[in-house]
Each structure stands twice: as structure tokens, then as C-alpha cells.
Steps between C-alpha positions, in 0.01 A plus 500: 500500500712474180609165357830462307325566167357828623142374525288635786363210701328472843723420795305184586583353153872592493610152608394371158767719337795457737456137599546187289223252449554160650464324163770711330760429771433125499524490121841677498639264767367198311675608179831549684500160670384322186786652302746408774388135510513469122846662490634258764352209310672609178828544685480145636421363154803679352727330755341165418575545129857609588552180697388294198750681276242685292664841498274646233186414699666637813555836325137505387367433851741755648362758256145417605609524864643848449184618323271370776726644769498838329120495466463404869729788597293744293176378660649532848634851438171614346294371792734669749476831312118483489477435873732790589408756231124547440551728197289505183777321306485196727121479514450301185289187446597228744696739723254453784387863509154642433478835323202723584331729251454864612166589659236665288360839615181325611699250711704779659178688586344184649816432705501859625135475611583203722777692678326827586635655818264693727780753565587796283865539382556763769366266768717210382807725506415611852462137616836405348657797677357381830662159451847656480457719810697424812289323766385740765413240762137606494215262422432690175686766305168659403324746719125446549432789262728352231344156541149644466599705194659198329201280573264763362712543187515125431124468547442787258693321223322169543190436290184561695319181600155456359243590761219261562158651449336571832149382557272796546253435778153606404343767720279373776128571439336731748288369786120504452312810602271502802129435445309699764170342392642147510495231229284202410636151435600574139660824612689303767642268231616795291647654816696178577635494143619860540675412827673204331625723217623746764701208644661447156273224370447704185288244314236462773143525364155434646333186360153666460312200646532282187551145632774623725493188725509726804790708363424871480839637384742308277857552377787293368638414843220588743131425556290697747162460663308803628235496772282796586346374825368620830643211706852359549662276240548138619712208390236344271489825297863442400460136385385581149775757441773267624378217274482713185841657569657157548354362178595812298851513648452857621515690831176561686385842629190571706346848530225575750351809659490334840720303739609135483440231762786313668408191299537700177840630611627145567364372170658791307836427664489136387368576150737797447215744436537876556210656694414869437240730652395798289314812609324653202386807695854591617681363194739284706626142494622297799688172523325254730777237500882524465496414127257780415682748724830416327342581163375836627834591660700411186239633258542184292291183519759308298771580755272397788452147359863466395691251723 
């Protein structure tokens, strides 16, 4: 948008060039009324001196009256011309107008960057043409193909949004191999640690019997006890595991090569312990309670304990 002096200024700032400031208008009006009051006062004084017979003083006061009246008239005419003609000649000091300096190339570039249109010139021309078309009575003047093409073209000219890096899920470790000859107790602990890593507890390691407090496999979020027995596992066998898991703030897992009694199943339900039964000969793992079965079905122990 061009101002009267030919300077290129943004449209949002044009009111500073064409409008008067409030202070300038008030000052012009104040000068006019002050001159008028003083002129009337001088006129009254001249008549007073005339009544007293002092003709010389009357002429002096009449001269002052004419001068003040002329100055008041000039002020009034100048203020009227400024308000109606915002030209460079009237925009002097005290005129009430603010003159803007032309924008520097850097300012013009910054202003242009804040008004970037996602449409190309051809697209903007097409949109303007659509505004002048006669209404057809249809819901849209665009056909579905035109609408899809325009949407695709606009999207192509918009800057691509930064894509968030996707978390790469680590591959799931393979299940342990079968042991046709069976395993001893230490082999059972290593077997349980392998099953835990298969269920995505990747930091599970056997404790190697060094003051393990009854814990045979440890990890950051899980502790496991392994029993290689000939009889069923009862409730008292789970007491130690539940206590250590509670103190450590971890989830408890129990691995055994045999079945669990009903008392053990009830205790595991209350203590939130997952009960597993492994078969070293066949290389299989079974869930003996719902929590353990959920872990096997999902392939993730963390998901099984998640609320």
C-alpha cells in the first residue's frame, strides 16, 4: 500500500499516515479558541477605552484585535486544511500527522515471510475466478476430482511437518531349546532366565546362588524363584518370593517343573504372582494362573502386569 509520499508501508500500519493523532487535533483546536477569546477580550477593551474618550488607546486596542483575529483565522484555516488534506505539505511539526520512514529490504523480507500463502499464483487466480462465478445451486462448485486435486496441490506446497522418531521395538529373543536329557537345578534357573528374556524381560539373569535370598532370577522389574521338584508346589513355597518382591518393589514370578496346589493358586492370586510350569524335555512353558497365561499369550511380561 502506497502512502502520499510514495513510501511502501504495510496495510496494517497505514492508519498512522492517513489519520491524525489525537494530540495534534486537540492542540489545533486549543490554539483557535485561545486566539478567539483573546481577540474578544481586546475588542471589549477597545470599546471601554472609546467610552472613556481615549481614542488613541482605542485605535491601539483595535489594531491588536485585528491582529489576533487574523491569527485565529489562520490557525482555523490551517487546522481545517490538515484534517481534509493529508498531503506532505500539511504534515509538518504540530500538524497531528505521523510520517513513516520507508521499510528497509530486511523489514520487507521479514514482512513477506509472515504473509506466505500456501497457494501458488495460479491457484490463487483460480480461487478468485471461482468467487465471481454465477451460483449453480449445488452444494459445491467443485467436482470431487477437482476438490481432491486442489487439496493435494495445497498439501504439496506446504512445508512438511517434522516426523517424530518412531521407537524401534527390539526383536524378541527366541524360546529356549528342548533338553531331552533334562536339567539340574542350576540348569532350571538358566532355563527360567531364558524364558523371561523370551517374554521381553531382556535384562533377566540368573543369580548364581550368591546370597540370593531365595531369588534365582533377577531383573529391573521382576524377581523369579525356580523350583525343580518332584512334588506339587504349595502356598508356603510362595511366601518367600512374595515377601522379597514386595520389599524390592518388583513383580514376582514362580517357575516350577510340576503342578501347583489350590492353596498356592489362591495365594498367588492375592500376592499378584505369576505361576509358570516349564518342561525342559519338550522345551515348552505353560501358564498355571491367569496372570502367567496372559504373559504367554501376549509374549510380554510387562504387558501382563500392566493395569
